[in-house]
Amino acid sequence: MLSKTTKLYVDLRLRFNEMSINQCQTGVDDNPDIPPELFDNDRSKLAKKVLNNKHSPLSQEFLKKGAPPGVRAELWRQTLGVEVDQIDQLYYEQLKSYVVQHDLLVDSLIYKDVKLTATNDDQYFVFEDYIYQVLFPFSRDTQVLDHFKHSSANPPKSYIRGKLGVEEFAVHYPPNGVIPFHGFAMYVAPLCYIYDDPVVLYYVFRELYMRYFFRLHQISSHPQSIVSLCLLFESLLQSQEPQLFLHLKTIQAQPLRIAFKWLIRAFSGYLDSEQVLLLWDRVLAYNSLEILAVLAVAIFSFRKTNLLQVGTASAAEGVLADITTLKVVPLIQLSLFST
């Protein structure tokens, strides 16, 4: 009889079967060193057919092997069901007008976060203005409150001055119910490489947040929540790399403490931007955040030799401090399908 962890591992292999080593992948087999006629040309032709079908499940299935950069923007929009019409344009303009009319305390948090994260990042500093054009209107968007219907959390409340504690005078604050935290801007930053229209960028980000990203910073028992991802990470690491897991515990280096910052940001700001997008391709394709935990384990496995040689927690963190050169797809393949 299979152990619980082994069964979990087998389930993951079945779930992410399209990423197996014997299947061609965008991000690996479209390398410039490989003749394009072997994979890339056919992939691009197929992408155009998928887009012409205008069928969300079809584009989602296509993304399981990654999106060619030239068509990623449209594939993501089709998968997420984002169609920006004139009403959406007007709604976005209305949100922008609210930003001008009313200052919110969270504006300072957003401003500071962008300055400390995206502006300090060589890959994203040029998108500072774009990120503001998304996050400031986002904080005023009451439609974002809908994601609380699928969450165990409740939006924070405030009260009209002089009416503290009187429920009929309670209001959600900020209006979208989301208090930005350090690194929140990094959910937007990689998208700036795909979308040059701030309005489309806004609606794609909002949909991604309401489907996936909110689960990365809310405590719940949902299988896609940050708690479940942490549990999955530790279970996989302990079963796949027992020697490494024991060694890290022995030197007081908590693996989850290192990996948590990757998970909560969906690796944005830690991997190269193109690798982040390839990873998010799979999040959309499989409609699952579990791939984040799988990748985190794969990174530990990849750096195993170095980690086993360190004797302190700080040295272990140093080994994993820079992961910008790592390639997402080969690592996941090695982690899930090499044995």
PDB file of N, CA, C and O in Angstrom, residues 170-219:
ATOM      1  N   ALA A 170     -20.823  51.176   8.999  1.00  0.00           N
ATOM      2  CA  ALA A 170     -19.550  50.496   8.713  1.00  0.00           C
ATOM      3  C   ALA A 170     -19.279  50.505   7.209  1.00  0.00           C
ATOM      4  O   ALA A 170     -20.195  50.362   6.396  1.00  0.00           O
ATOM      5  N   VAL A 171     -18.037  50.702   6.846  1.00  0.00           N
ATOM      6  CA  VAL A 171     -17.624  50.663   5.433  1.00  0.00           C
ATOM      7  C   VAL A 171     -16.363  49.807   5.319  1.00  0.00           C
ATOM      8  O   VAL A 171     -15.604  49.666   6.275  1.00  0.00           O
ATOM      9  N   HIS A 172     -16.183  49.235   4.157  1.00  0.00           N
ATOM     10  CA  HIS A 172     -14.953  48.478   3.914  1.00  0.00           C
ATOM     11  C   HIS A 172     -13.814  49.454   3.665  1.00  0.00           C
ATOM     12  O   HIS A 172     -13.955  50.418   2.914  1.00  0.00           O
ATOM     13  N   TYR A 173     -12.703  49.191   4.331  1.00  0.00           N
ATOM     14  CA  TYR A 173     -11.550  50.065   4.129  1.00  0.00           C
ATOM     15  C   TYR A 173     -10.272  49.233   4.105  1.00  0.00           C
ATOM     16  O   TYR A 173     -10.012  48.498   5.055  1.00  0.00           O
ATOM     17  N   PRO A 174      -9.498  49.337   3.032  1.00  0.00           N
ATOM     18  CA  PRO A 174      -9.758  50.117   1.816  1.00  0.00           C
ATOM     19  C   PRO A 174     -10.962  49.569   1.046  1.00  0.00           C
ATOM     20  O   PRO A 174     -11.412  48.456   1.338  1.00  0.00           O
ATOM     21  N   PRO A 175     -11.476  50.323   0.085  1.00  0.00           N
ATOM     22  CA  PRO A 175     -12.705  49.915  -0.609  1.00  0.00           C
ATOM     23  C   PRO A 175     -12.651  48.520  -1.231  1.00  0.00           C
ATOM     24  O   PRO A 175     -13.680  47.855  -1.345  1.00  0.00           O
ATOM     25  N   ASN A 176     -11.455  48.071  -1.641  1.00  0.00           N
ATOM     26  CA  ASN A 176     -11.359  46.733  -2.243  1.00  0.00           C
ATOM     27  C   ASN A 176     -11.164  45.637  -1.194  1.00  0.00           C
ATOM     28  O   ASN A 176     -11.145  44.451  -1.523  1.00  0.00           O
ATOM     29  N   GLY A 177     -10.989  46.027   0.065  1.00  0.00           N
ATOM     30  CA  GLY A 177     -10.845  45.047   1.138  1.00  0.00           C
ATOM     31  C   GLY A 177      -9.467  44.418   1.243  1.00  0.00           C
ATOM     32  O   GLY A 177      -9.270  43.471   2.008  1.00  0.00           O
ATOM     33  N   VAL A 178      -8.504  44.933   0.494  1.00  0.00           N
ATOM     34  CA  VAL A 178      -7.156  44.343   0.478  1.00  0.00           C
ATOM     35  C   VAL A 178      -6.140  45.364   0.984  1.00  0.00           C
ATOM     36  O   VAL A 178      -5.969  46.428   0.378  1.00  0.00           O
ATOM     37  N   ILE A 179      -5.489  45.034   2.078  1.00  0.00           N
ATOM     38  CA  ILE A 179      -4.421  45.899   2.591  1.00  0.00           C
ATOM     39  C   ILE A 179      -3.102  45.421   1.988  1.00  0.00           C
ATOM     40  O   ILE A 179      -2.682  44.287   2.228  1.00  0.00           O
ATOM     41  N   PRO A 180      -2.462  46.254   1.167  1.00  0.00           N
ATOM     42  CA  PRO A 180      -1.221  45.819   0.509  1.00  0.00           C
ATOM     43  C   PRO A 180      -0.103  45.592   1.517  1.00  0.00           C
ATOM     44  O   PRO A 180       0.001  46.302   2.517  1.00  0.00           O
ATOM     45  N   PHE A 181       0.714  44.609   1.244  1.00  0.00           N
ATOM     46  CA  PHE A 181       1.828  44.261   2.129  1.00  0.00           C
ATOM     47  C   PHE A 181       3.128  44.362   1.334  1.00  0.00           C
ATOM     48  O   PHE A 181       3.116  44.579   0.117  1.00  0.00           O
ATOM     49  N   HIS A 182       4.233  44.180   2.020  1.00  0.00           N
ATOM     50  CA  HIS A 182       5.533  44.284   1.350  1.00  0.00           C
ATOM     51  C   HIS A 182       5.653  43.209   0.266  1.00  0.00           C
ATOM     52  O   HIS A 182       5.533  42.019   0.539  1.00  0.00           O
ATOM     53  N   GLY A 183       5.866  43.645  -0.956  1.00  0.00           N
ATOM     54  CA  GLY A 183       5.985  42.715  -2.077  1.00  0.00           C
ATOM     55  C   GLY A 183       4.728  42.595  -2.912  1.00  0.00           C
ATOM     56  O   GLY A 183       4.719  41.909  -3.934  1.00  0.00           O
ATOM     57  N   PHE A 184       3.663  43.269  -2.509  1.00  0.00           N
ATOM     58  CA  PHE A 184       2.394  43.172  -3.237  1.00  0.00           C
ATOM     59  C   PHE A 184       2.547  43.647  -4.684  1.00  0.00           C
ATOM     60  O   PHE A 184       1.938  43.092  -5.599  1.00  0.00           O
ATOM     61  N   ALA A 185       3.373  44.654  -4.880  1.00  0.00           N
ATOM     62  CA  ALA A 185       3.575  45.204  -6.229  1.00  0.00           C
ATOM     63  C   ALA A 185       4.165  44.178  -7.186  1.00  0.00           C
ATOM     64  O   ALA A 185       3.999  44.294  -8.411  1.00  0.00           O
ATOM     65  N   MET A 186       4.818  43.161  -6.637  1.00  0.00           N
ATOM     66  CA  MET A 186       5.460  42.164  -7.494  1.00  0.00           C
ATOM     67  C   MET A 186       4.456  41.217  -8.146  1.00  0.00           C
ATOM     68  O   MET A 186       4.816  40.449  -9.036  1.00  0.00           O
ATOM     69  N   TYR A 187       3.206  41.260  -7.717  1.00  0.00           N
ATOM     70  CA  TYR A 187       2.169  40.514  -8.439  1.00  0.00           C
ATOM     71  C   TYR A 187       1.869  41.179  -9.787  1.00  0.00           C
ATOM     72  O   TYR A 187       1.394  40.529 -10.717  1.00  0.00           O
ATOM     73  N   VAL A 188       2.127  42.471  -9.862  1.00  0.00           N
ATOM     74  CA  VAL A 188       1.833  43.228 -11.082  1.00  0.00           C
ATOM     75  C   VAL A 188       3.045  43.284 -12.013  1.00  0.00           C
ATOM     76  O   VAL A 188       2.905  43.186 -13.240  1.00  0.00           O
ATOM     77  N   ALA A 189       4.224  43.420 -11.432  1.00  0.00           N
ATOM     78  CA  ALA A 189       5.430  43.736 -12.209  1.00  0.00           C
ATOM     79  C   ALA A 189       5.676  42.830 -13.422  1.00  0.00           C
ATOM     80  O   ALA A 189       5.904  43.341 -14.529  1.00  0.00           O
ATOM     81  N   PRO A 190       5.623  41.493 -13.291  1.00  0.00           N
ATOM     82  CA  PRO A 190       5.903  40.662 -14.479  1.00  0.00           C
ATOM     83  C   PRO A 190       4.899  40.864 -15.611  1.00  0.00           C
ATOM     84  O   PRO A 190       5.240  40.702 -16.786  1.00  0.00           O
ATOM     85  N   LEU A 191       3.672  41.236 -15.261  1.00  0.00           N
ATOM     86  CA  LEU A 191       2.632  41.423 -16.277  1.00  0.00           C
ATOM     87  C   LEU A 191       2.938  42.610 -17.186  1.00  0.00           C
ATOM     88  O   LEU A 191       2.437  42.683 -18.308  1.00  0.00           O
ATOM     89  N   CYS A 192       3.758  43.525 -16.690  1.00  0.00           N
ATOM     90  CA  CYS A 192       4.101  44.710 -17.486  1.00  0.00           C
ATOM     91  C   CYS A 192       4.918  44.341 -18.723  1.00  0.00           C
ATOM     92  O   CYS A 192       4.980  45.118 -19.680  1.00  0.00           O
ATOM     93  N   TYR A 193       5.538  43.174 -18.701  1.00  0.00           N
ATOM     94  CA  TYR A 193       6.268  42.710 -19.881  1.00  0.00           C
ATOM     95  C   TYR A 193       5.312  42.214 -20.970  1.00  0.00           C
ATOM     96  O   TYR A 193       5.706  42.081 -22.129  1.00  0.00           O
ATOM     97  N   ILE A 194       4.084  41.916 -20.593  1.00  0.00           N
ATOM     98  CA  ILE A 194       3.132  41.347 -21.551  1.00  0.00           C
ATOM     99  C   ILE A 194       2.176  42.399 -22.095  1.00  0.00           C
ATOM    100  O   ILE A 194       1.855  42.405 -23.276  1.00  0.00           O
ATOM    101  N   TYR A 195       1.714  43.285 -21.213  1.00  0.00           N
ATOM    102  CA  TYR A 195       0.666  44.232 -21.600  1.00  0.00           C
ATOM    103  C   TYR A 195       1.177  45.665 -21.534  1.00  0.00           C
ATOM    104  O   TYR A 195       1.677  46.099 -20.494  1.00  0.00           O
ATOM    105  N   ASP A 196       1.033  46.384 -22.650  1.00  0.00           N
ATOM    106  CA  ASP A 196       1.460  47.785 -22.659  1.00  0.00           C
ATOM    107  C   ASP A 196       0.292  48.748 -22.471  1.00  0.00           C
ATOM    108  O   ASP A 196       0.493  49.943 -22.286  1.00  0.00           O
ATOM    109  N   ASP A 197      -0.917  48.224 -22.504  1.00  0.00           N
ATOM    110  CA  ASP A 197      -2.109  49.043 -22.261  1.00  0.00           C
ATOM    111  C   ASP A 197      -2.469  48.938 -20.775  1.00  0.00           C
ATOM    112  O   ASP A 197      -2.805  47.846 -20.295  1.00  0.00           O
ATOM    113  N   PRO A 198      -2.401  50.045 -20.032  1.00  0.00           N
ATOM    114  CA  PRO A 198      -2.684  49.990 -18.587  1.00  0.00           C
ATOM    115  C   PRO A 198      -4.067  49.440 -18.247  1.00  0.00           C
ATOM    116  O   PRO A 198      -4.243  48.805 -17.206  1.00  0.00           O
ATOM    117  N   VAL A 199      -5.036  49.676 -19.127  1.00  0.00           N
ATOM    118  CA  VAL A 199      -6.398  49.211 -18.850  1.00  0.00           C
ATOM    119  C   VAL A 199      -6.465  47.685 -18.924  1.00  0.00           C
ATOM    120  O   VAL A 199      -7.003  47.024 -18.031  1.00  0.00           O
ATOM    121  N   VAL A 200      -5.912  47.130 -19.982  1.00  0.00           N
ATOM    122  CA  VAL A 200      -5.881  45.667 -20.121  1.00  0.00           C
ATOM    123  C   VAL A 200      -5.040  45.061 -19.003  1.00  0.00           C
ATOM    124  O   VAL A 200      -5.418  44.054 -18.388  1.00  0.00           O
ATOM    125  N   LEU A 201      -3.911  45.690 -18.727  1.00  0.00           N
ATOM    126  CA  LEU A 201      -3.041  45.241 -17.635  1.00  0.00           C
ATOM    127  C   LEU A 201      -3.816  45.190 -16.326  1.00  0.00           C
ATOM    128  O   LEU A 201      -3.713  44.219 -15.557  1.00  0.00           O
ATOM    129  N   TYR A 202      -4.616  46.217 -16.091  1.00  0.00           N
ATOM    130  CA  TYR A 202      -5.391  46.280 -14.849  1.00  0.00           C
ATOM    131  C   TYR A 202      -6.356  45.103 -14.732  1.00  0.00           C
ATOM    132  O   TYR A 202      -6.402  44.420 -13.703  1.00  0.00           O
ATOM    133  N   TYR A 203      -7.120  44.861 -15.784  1.00  0.00           N
ATOM    134  CA  TYR A 203      -8.147  43.817 -15.706  1.00  0.00           C
ATOM    135  C   TYR A 203      -7.547  42.409 -15.655  1.00  0.00           C
ATOM    136  O   TYR A 203      -8.105  41.520 -14.998  1.00  0.00           O
ATOM    137  N   VAL A 204      -6.422  42.212 -16.321  1.00  0.00           N
ATOM    138  CA  VAL A 204      -5.751  40.911 -16.240  1.00  0.00           C
ATOM    139  C   VAL A 204      -5.223  40.689 -14.826  1.00  0.00           C
ATOM    140  O   VAL A 204      -5.400  39.613 -14.243  1.00  0.00           O
ATOM    141  N   PHE A 205      -4.591  41.726 -14.266  1.00  0.00           N
ATOM    142  CA  PHE A 205      -4.097  41.597 -12.893  1.00  0.00           C
ATOM    143  C   PHE A 205      -5.239  41.337 -11.918  1.00  0.00           C
ATOM    144  O   PHE A 205      -5.137  40.472 -11.037  1.00  0.00           O
ATOM    145  N   ARG A 206      -6.321  42.088 -12.065  1.00  0.00           N
ATOM    146  CA  ARG A 206      -7.454  41.918 -11.141  1.00  0.00           C
ATOM    147  C   ARG A 206      -7.993  40.492 -11.189  1.00  0.00           C
ATOM    148  O   ARG A 206      -8.290  39.892 -10.151  1.00  0.00           O
ATOM    149  N   GLU A 207      -8.085  39.941 -12.382  1.00  0.00           N
ATOM    150  CA  GLU A 207      -8.588  38.576 -12.526  1.00  0.00           C
ATOM    151  C   GLU A 207      -7.618  37.565 -11.921  1.00  0.00           C
ATOM    152  O   GLU A 207      -8.034  36.621 -11.241  1.00  0.00           O
ATOM    153  N   LEU A 208      -6.331  37.771 -12.150  1.00  0.00           N
ATOM    154  CA  LEU A 208      -5.324  36.882 -11.559  1.00  0.00           C
ATOM    155  C   LEU A 208      -5.369  36.945 -10.033  1.00  0.00           C
ATOM    156  O   LEU A 208      -5.276  35.919  -9.353  1.00  0.00           O
ATOM    157  N   TYR A 209      -5.515  38.155  -9.521  1.00  0.00           N
ATOM    158  CA  TYR A 209      -5.567  38.304  -8.068  1.00  0.00           C
ATOM    159  C   TYR A 209      -6.796  37.606  -7.496  1.00  0.00           C
ATOM    160  O   TYR A 209      -6.705  36.868  -6.504  1.00  0.00           O
ATOM    161  N   MET A 210      -7.941  37.825  -8.120  1.00  0.00           N
ATOM    162  CA  MET A 210      -9.191  37.285  -7.577  1.00  0.00           C
ATOM    163  C   MET A 210      -9.306  35.765  -7.750  1.00  0.00           C
ATOM    164  O   MET A 210     -10.075  35.117  -7.055  1.00  0.00           O
ATOM    165  N   ARG A 211      -8.523  35.223  -8.673  1.00  0.00           N
ATOM    166  CA  ARG A 211      -8.515  33.765  -8.849  1.00  0.00           C
ATOM    167  C   ARG A 211      -7.440  33.083  -8.019  1.00  0.00           C
ATOM    168  O   ARG A 211      -7.678  32.013  -7.454  1.00  0.00           O
ATOM    169  N   TYR A 212      -6.259  33.691  -7.988  1.00  0.00           N
ATOM    170  CA  TYR A 212      -5.112  32.980  -7.425  1.00  0.00           C
ATOM    171  C   TYR A 212      -4.379  33.726  -6.310  1.00  0.00           C
ATOM    172  O   TYR A 212      -4.213  33.194  -5.213  1.00  0.00           O
ATOM    173  N   PHE A 213      -3.939  34.939  -6.599  1.00  0.00           N
ATOM    174  CA  PHE A 213      -2.975  35.579  -5.712  1.00  0.00           C
ATOM    175  C   PHE A 213      -3.507  35.843  -4.309  1.00  0.00           C
ATOM    176  O   PHE A 213      -2.735  35.845  -3.345  1.00  0.00           O
ATOM    177  N   PHE A 214      -4.815  36.070  -4.170  1.00  0.00           N
ATOM    178  CA  PHE A 214      -5.337  36.353  -2.828  1.00  0.00           C
ATOM    179  C   PHE A 214      -5.114  35.169  -1.893  1.00  0.00           C
ATOM    180  O   PHE A 214      -4.982  35.339  -0.680  1.00  0.00           O
ATOM    181  N   ARG A 215      -5.043  33.971  -2.453  1.00  0.00           N
ATOM    182  CA  ARG A 215      -4.845  32.777  -1.619  1.00  0.00           C
ATOM    183  C   ARG A 215      -3.436  32.715  -1.029  1.00  0.00           C
ATOM    184  O   ARG A 215      -3.200  31.993  -0.054  1.00  0.00           O
ATOM    185  N   LEU A 216      -2.516  33.476  -1.617  1.00  0.00           N
ATOM    186  CA  LEU A 216      -1.130  33.432  -1.160  1.00  0.00           C
ATOM    187  C   LEU A 216      -0.881  34.285   0.083  1.00  0.00           C
ATOM    188  O   LEU A 216       0.211  34.242   0.645  1.00  0.00           O
ATOM    189  N   HIS A 217      -1.871  35.051   0.493  1.00  0.00           N
ATOM    190  CA  HIS A 217      -1.659  35.858   1.705  1.00  0.00           C
ATOM    191  C   HIS A 217      -2.865  35.827   2.647  1.00  0.00           C
ATOM    192  O   HIS A 217      -2.995  36.691   3.513  1.00  0.00           O
ATOM    193  N   GLN A 218      -3.722  34.826   2.468  1.00  0.00           N
ATOM    194  CA  GLN A 218      -4.842  34.663   3.395  1.00  0.00           C
ATOM    195  C   GLN A 218      -4.782  33.277   4.030  1.00  0.00           C
ATOM    196  O   GLN A 218      -4.596  32.281   3.333  1.00  0.00           O
ATOM    197  N   ILE A 219      -4.952  33.248   5.339  1.00  0.00           N
ATOM    198  CA  ILE A 219      -4.923  31.984   6.068  1.00  0.00           C
ATOM    199  C   ILE A 219      -6.260  31.267   5.890  1.00  0.00           C
ATOM    200  O   ILE A 219      -7.313  31.806   6.236  1.00  0.00           O
TER     201      ILE A 219
END
